[in-house]
């Protein structure tokens, strides 16, 4: 056979007899999940994945505690120089406050992602924090985001969101962090669609 010679349609089945030969298309589970946008979304992003991301985010927050304390203290000292009446907190006070932050939960991550999606639908070209304003301005709806999550908690999640451990030997950049979680999506797609063999 020549490299570019046409092959008969059934040659694949002859070469690989174990291939699936039934109907192709979305599975019944996939069709059920796709009845609603949220159903399709959560079909791919299973609770185990949310729990893993929440756990990694909490670990990342704890790993960077010293850096956060130092940064906040530096900002407060700089603020005191501009406003002498301002009294900066000690590093110990800042550390104590940060240690008392409640851990990130999978439910909060879902709300966080939902708010990011809502922000992309109704973009605010001024500042992210303006989504928490209570008064309307033009076509930008106000006060909606605050019904789901307070601004400081949203900012905490955005600073702490982390998908995989940096201490892993294979952790060599952002690409690895994404690939670490991508296997979940590939696994779900594998059971979502029946591929034709012809």
mmCIF file of C-alpha atoms in Angstrom:
data_model
loop_
_atom_site.group_PDB
_atom_site.id
_atom_site.type_symbol
_atom_site.label_atom_id
_atom_site.label_comp_id
_atom_site.label_asym_id
_atom_site.label_seq_id
_atom_site.Cartn_x
_atom_site.Cartn_y
_atom_site.Cartn_z
ATOM 1 C CA UNK A 1 0.000 0.000 0.000
ATOM 2 C CA UNK A 2 1.225 3.505 -0.827
ATOM 3 C CA UNK A 3 1.346 6.094 1.992
ATOM 4 C CA UNK A 4 -1.459 8.275 0.588
ATOM 5 C CA UNK A 5 -3.579 5.599 -1.033
ATOM 6 C CA UNK A 6 -7.250 5.643 -0.037
ATOM 7 C CA UNK A 7 -8.253 2.913 2.363
ATOM 8 C CA UNK A 8 -11.633 1.210 2.441
ATOM 9 C CA UNK A 9 -14.047 2.573 5.070
ATOM 10 C CA UNK A 10 -14.073 -0.676 7.052
ATOM 11 C CA UNK A 11 -10.281 -1.143 7.121
ATOM 12 C CA UNK A 12 -10.011 0.384 10.583
ATOM 13 C CA UNK A 13 -12.378 -2.262 11.964
ATOM 14 C CA UNK A 14 -10.299 -4.986 10.344
ATOM 15 C CA UNK A 15 -7.035 -3.636 11.773
ATOM 16 C CA UNK A 16 -8.467 -2.947 15.230
ATOM 17 C CA UNK A 17 -11.192 -5.475 15.952
ATOM 18 C CA UNK A 18 -11.757 -4.262 19.532
ATOM 19 C CA UNK A 19 -13.026 -0.802 18.491
ATOM 20 C CA UNK A 20 -16.560 0.221 19.417
ATOM 21 C CA UNK A 21 -18.891 -0.282 16.457
ATOM 22 C CA UNK A 22 -22.274 0.840 17.855
ATOM 23 C CA UNK A 23 -24.019 4.177 17.518
ATOM 24 C CA UNK A 24 -21.911 7.280 17.973
ATOM 25 C CA UNK A 25 -22.780 10.612 19.594
ATOM 26 C CA UNK A 26 -23.412 11.964 23.087
ATOM 27 C CA UNK A 27 -24.107 9.413 25.803
ATOM 28 C CA UNK A 28 -27.391 9.400 27.730
ATOM 29 C CA UNK A 29 -25.575 10.835 30.779
ATOM 30 C CA UNK A 30 -24.185 13.677 28.683
ATOM 31 C CA UNK A 31 -27.613 14.531 27.285
ATOM 32 C CA UNK A 32 -29.123 14.515 30.785
ATOM 33 C CA UNK A 33 -26.355 16.773 32.095
ATOM 34 C CA UNK A 34 -26.707 19.178 29.170
ATOM 35 C CA UNK A 35 -30.373 19.943 29.877
ATOM 36 C CA UNK A 36 -29.203 23.027 31.784
ATOM 37 C CA UNK A 37 -26.017 25.093 31.458
ATOM 38 C CA UNK A 38 -25.170 24.466 35.105
ATOM 39 C CA UNK A 39 -25.728 20.729 34.616
ATOM 40 C CA UNK A 40 -23.240 20.666 31.752
ATOM 41 C CA UNK A 41 -20.803 22.806 33.760
ATOM 42 C CA UNK A 42 -20.915 20.566 36.819
ATOM 43 C CA UNK A 43 -20.725 17.422 34.706
ATOM 44 C CA UNK A 44 -17.137 18.371 33.932
ATOM 45 C CA UNK A 45 -16.308 20.080 37.223
ATOM 46 C CA UNK A 46 -17.178 17.366 39.717
ATOM 47 C CA UNK A 47 -17.240 17.939 43.517
ATOM 48 C CA UNK A 48 -13.916 16.104 43.942
ATOM 49 C CA UNK A 49 -12.221 18.658 41.706
ATOM 50 C CA UNK A 50 -13.675 21.588 43.693
ATOM 51 C CA UNK A 51 -12.511 19.973 46.937
ATOM 52 C CA UNK A 52 -8.989 19.482 45.564
ATOM 53 C CA UNK A 53 -8.774 23.091 44.375
ATOM 54 C CA UNK A 54 -10.095 24.382 47.722
ATOM 55 C CA UNK A 55 -7.522 22.285 49.587
ATOM 56 C CA UNK A 56 -4.641 23.481 47.372
ATOM 57 C CA UNK A 57 -5.817 27.098 47.711
ATOM 58 C CA UNK A 58 -5.863 26.825 51.512
ATOM 59 C CA UNK A 59 -2.382 25.287 51.492
ATOM 60 C CA UNK A 60 -1.112 28.041 49.190
ATOM 61 C CA UNK A 61 -2.548 30.707 51.524
ATOM 62 C CA UNK A 62 -0.732 29.156 54.502
ATOM 63 C CA UNK A 63 2.533 28.770 52.567
ATOM 64 C CA UNK A 64 2.562 32.475 51.727
ATOM 65 C CA UNK A 65 1.539 33.755 55.159
ATOM 66 C CA UNK A 66 4.901 35.415 55.930
ATOM 67 C CA UNK A 67 4.962 37.217 52.590
ATOM 68 C CA UNK A 68 1.378 38.475 53.060
ATOM 69 C CA UNK A 69 2.089 39.706 56.588
ATOM 70 C CA UNK A 70 5.198 41.556 55.391
ATOM 71 C CA UNK A 71 3.341 43.122 52.462
ATOM 72 C CA UNK A 72 0.397 44.292 54.584
ATOM 73 C CA UNK A 73 2.718 45.698 57.238
ATOM 74 C CA UNK A 74 4.744 47.609 54.615
ATOM 75 C CA UNK A 75 1.537 49.107 53.177
ATOM 76 C CA UNK A 76 0.337 50.178 56.612
ATOM 77 C CA UNK A 77 3.676 51.818 57.460
ATOM 78 C CA UNK A 78 3.574 53.692 54.132
ATOM 79 C CA UNK A 79 0.018 54.793 54.897
ATOM 80 C CA UNK A 80 1.134 56.107 58.290
ATOM 81 C CA UNK A 81 3.729 58.307 56.571
ATOM 82 C CA UNK A 82 0.974 59.931 54.477
ATOM 83 C CA UNK A 83 -1.568 60.060 57.298
ATOM 84 C CA UNK A 84 0.146 60.430 60.701
ATOM 85 C CA UNK A 85 -3.133 59.774 62.557
ATOM 86 C CA UNK A 86 -3.209 56.211 61.149
ATOM 87 C CA UNK A 87 -1.826 53.579 63.531
ATOM 88 C CA UNK A 88 -0.340 50.511 61.772
ATOM 89 C CA UNK A 89 -0.851 47.063 63.245
ATOM 90 C CA UNK A 90 2.096 44.990 64.367
ATOM 91 C CA UNK A 91 3.191 42.002 62.306
ATOM 92 C CA UNK A 92 1.937 39.719 65.071
ATOM 93 C CA UNK A 93 -1.526 41.315 64.935
ATOM 94 C CA UNK A 94 -1.637 40.977 61.157
ATOM 95 C CA UNK A 95 -0.532 37.333 61.335
ATOM 96 C CA UNK A 96 -3.177 36.592 63.958
ATOM 97 C CA UNK A 97 -5.882 38.144 61.754
ATOM 98 C CA UNK A 98 -4.760 36.188 58.693
ATOM 99 C CA UNK A 99 -4.609 32.924 60.633
ATOM 100 C CA UNK A 100 -8.225 33.466 61.708
ATOM 101 C CA UNK A 101 -9.460 33.698 58.092
ATOM 102 C CA UNK A 102 -11.907 30.862 57.452
ATOM 103 C CA UNK A 103 -10.708 28.259 54.970
ATOM 104 C CA UNK A 104 -11.849 28.324 51.360
ATOM 105 C CA UNK A 105 -14.715 25.910 50.677
ATOM 106 C CA UNK A 106 -15.729 24.222 47.411
ATOM 107 C CA UNK A 107 -19.070 26.061 47.524
ATOM 108 C CA UNK A 108 -17.284 29.416 47.740
ATOM 109 C CA UNK A 109 -15.196 28.488 44.707
ATOM 110 C CA UNK A 110 -18.382 27.787 42.729
ATOM 111 C CA UNK A 111 -19.785 31.184 43.734
ATOM 112 C CA UNK A 112 -16.442 32.822 42.885
ATOM 113 C CA UNK A 113 -16.415 31.294 39.379
ATOM 114 C CA UNK A 114 -20.071 32.271 38.936
ATOM 115 C CA UNK A 115 -19.244 35.886 39.799
ATOM 116 C CA UNK A 116 -16.346 35.862 37.331
ATOM 117 C CA UNK A 117 -18.720 34.614 34.632
ATOM 118 C CA UNK A 118 -21.255 37.295 35.588
ATOM 119 C CA UNK A 119 -18.504 39.911 35.385
ATOM 120 C CA UNK A 120 -17.655 38.795 31.863
ATOM 121 C CA UNK A 121 -21.315 39.133 30.854
ATOM 122 C CA UNK A 122 -21.677 42.595 32.432
ATOM 123 C CA UNK A 123 -18.127 43.972 32.281
ATOM 124 C CA UNK A 124 -17.222 46.919 34.454
ATOM 125 C CA UNK A 125 -14.425 48.863 32.833
ATOM 126 C CA UNK A 126 -13.745 50.927 35.939
ATOM 127 C CA UNK A 127 -12.742 48.652 38.809
ATOM 128 C CA UNK A 128 -13.663 45.185 39.944
ATOM 129 C CA UNK A 129 -14.595 46.576 43.364
ATOM 130 C CA UNK A 130 -17.347 48.703 41.781
ATOM 131 C CA UNK A 131 -19.483 45.584 41.342
ATOM 132 C CA UNK A 132 -20.083 45.762 45.098
ATOM 133 C CA UNK A 133 -21.365 49.353 45.053
ATOM 134 C CA UNK A 134 -24.912 49.753 46.268
ATOM 135 C CA UNK A 135 -25.992 52.539 43.882
ATOM 136 C CA UNK A 136 -26.609 52.100 40.167
ATOM 137 C CA UNK A 137 -24.606 53.946 37.567
ATOM 138 C CA UNK A 138 -25.646 53.812 33.929
ATOM 139 C CA UNK A 139 -26.188 50.275 32.650
ATOM 140 C CA UNK A 140 -23.997 48.674 35.323
ATOM 141 C CA UNK A 141 -26.170 46.882 37.897
ATOM 142 C CA UNK A 142 -25.125 47.598 41.460
ATOM 143 C CA UNK A 143 -25.434 45.597 44.617
ATOM 144 C CA UNK A 144 -25.782 42.198 42.933
ATOM 145 C CA UNK A 145 -22.365 40.770 43.754
ATOM 146 C CA UNK A 146 -22.703 41.575 47.453
ATOM 147 C CA UNK A 147 -25.717 39.264 47.671
ATOM 148 C CA UNK A 148 -23.475 36.291 46.941
ATOM 149 C CA UNK A 149 -20.078 37.145 48.433
ATOM 150 C CA UNK A 150 -18.567 40.113 50.240
ATOM 151 C CA UNK A 151 -15.865 41.976 48.336
ATOM 152 C CA UNK A 152 -13.006 41.212 50.749
ATOM 153 C CA UNK A 153 -13.752 37.487 50.607
ATOM 154 C CA UNK A 154 -13.830 37.593 46.791
ATOM 155 C CA UNK A 155 -10.442 39.325 46.776
ATOM 156 C CA UNK A 156 -9.089 36.766 49.252
ATOM 157 C CA UNK A 157 -10.162 33.937 46.938
ATOM 158 C CA UNK A 158 -8.664 35.658 43.894
ATOM 159 C CA UNK A 159 -5.310 36.018 45.694
ATOM 160 C CA UNK A 160 -5.328 32.484 47.083
ATOM 161 C CA UNK A 161 -6.752 30.483 44.170
ATOM 162 C CA UNK A 162 -4.296 27.708 43.410
ATOM 163 C CA UNK A 163 -4.738 24.479 41.459
ATOM 164 C CA UNK A 164 -1.751 22.365 42.458
ATOM 165 C CA UNK A 165 1.053 22.200 44.970
ATOM 166 C CA UNK A 166 4.265 24.096 44.246
ATOM 167 C CA UNK A 167 6.187 21.599 46.362
ATOM 168 C CA UNK A 168 5.595 18.806 43.843
ATOM 169 C CA UNK A 169 8.802 17.748 42.092
ATOM 170 C CA UNK A 170 7.137 18.077 38.681
ATOM 171 C CA UNK A 171 5.896 21.625 39.366
ATOM 172 C CA UNK A 172 7.816 23.628 36.796
ATOM 173 C CA UNK A 173 5.448 26.416 35.841
ATOM 174 C CA UNK A 174 1.874 27.422 35.166
ATOM 175 C CA UNK A 175 1.531 24.909 32.368
ATOM 176 C CA UNK A 176 2.109 22.035 34.771
ATOM 177 C CA UNK A 177 -0.494 23.393 37.201
ATOM 178 C CA UNK A 178 -3.115 23.400 34.444
ATOM 179 C CA UNK A 179 -2.137 19.976 33.124
ATOM 180 C CA UNK A 180 -2.346 18.567 36.635
ATOM 181 C CA UNK A 181 -6.104 19.249 36.614
ATOM 182 C CA UNK A 182 -6.730 18.772 32.882
ATOM 183 C CA UNK A 183 -6.776 14.983 33.217
ATOM 184 C CA UNK A 184 -10.135 15.351 34.995
ATOM 185 C CA UNK A 185 -11.650 16.993 31.909
ATOM 186 C CA UNK A 186 -10.146 14.442 29.526
ATOM 187 C CA UNK A 187 -11.503 11.617 31.637
ATOM 188 C CA UNK A 188 -15.011 13.142 31.634
ATOM 189 C CA UNK A 189 -14.973 13.714 27.856
ATOM 190 C CA UNK A 190 -13.972 10.107 27.343
ATOM 191 C CA UNK A 191 -17.271 8.995 28.878
ATOM 192 C CA UNK A 192 -19.318 11.811 27.371
ATOM 193 C CA UNK A 193 -19.176 10.958 23.678
ATOM 194 C CA UNK A 194 -19.208 7.712 21.756
ATOM 195 C CA UNK A 195 -16.855 8.173 18.820
ATOM 196 C CA UNK A 196 -17.568 6.570 15.448
ATOM 197 C CA UNK A 197 -15.067 4.128 13.999
ATOM 198 C CA UNK A 198 -15.986 4.625 10.350
#
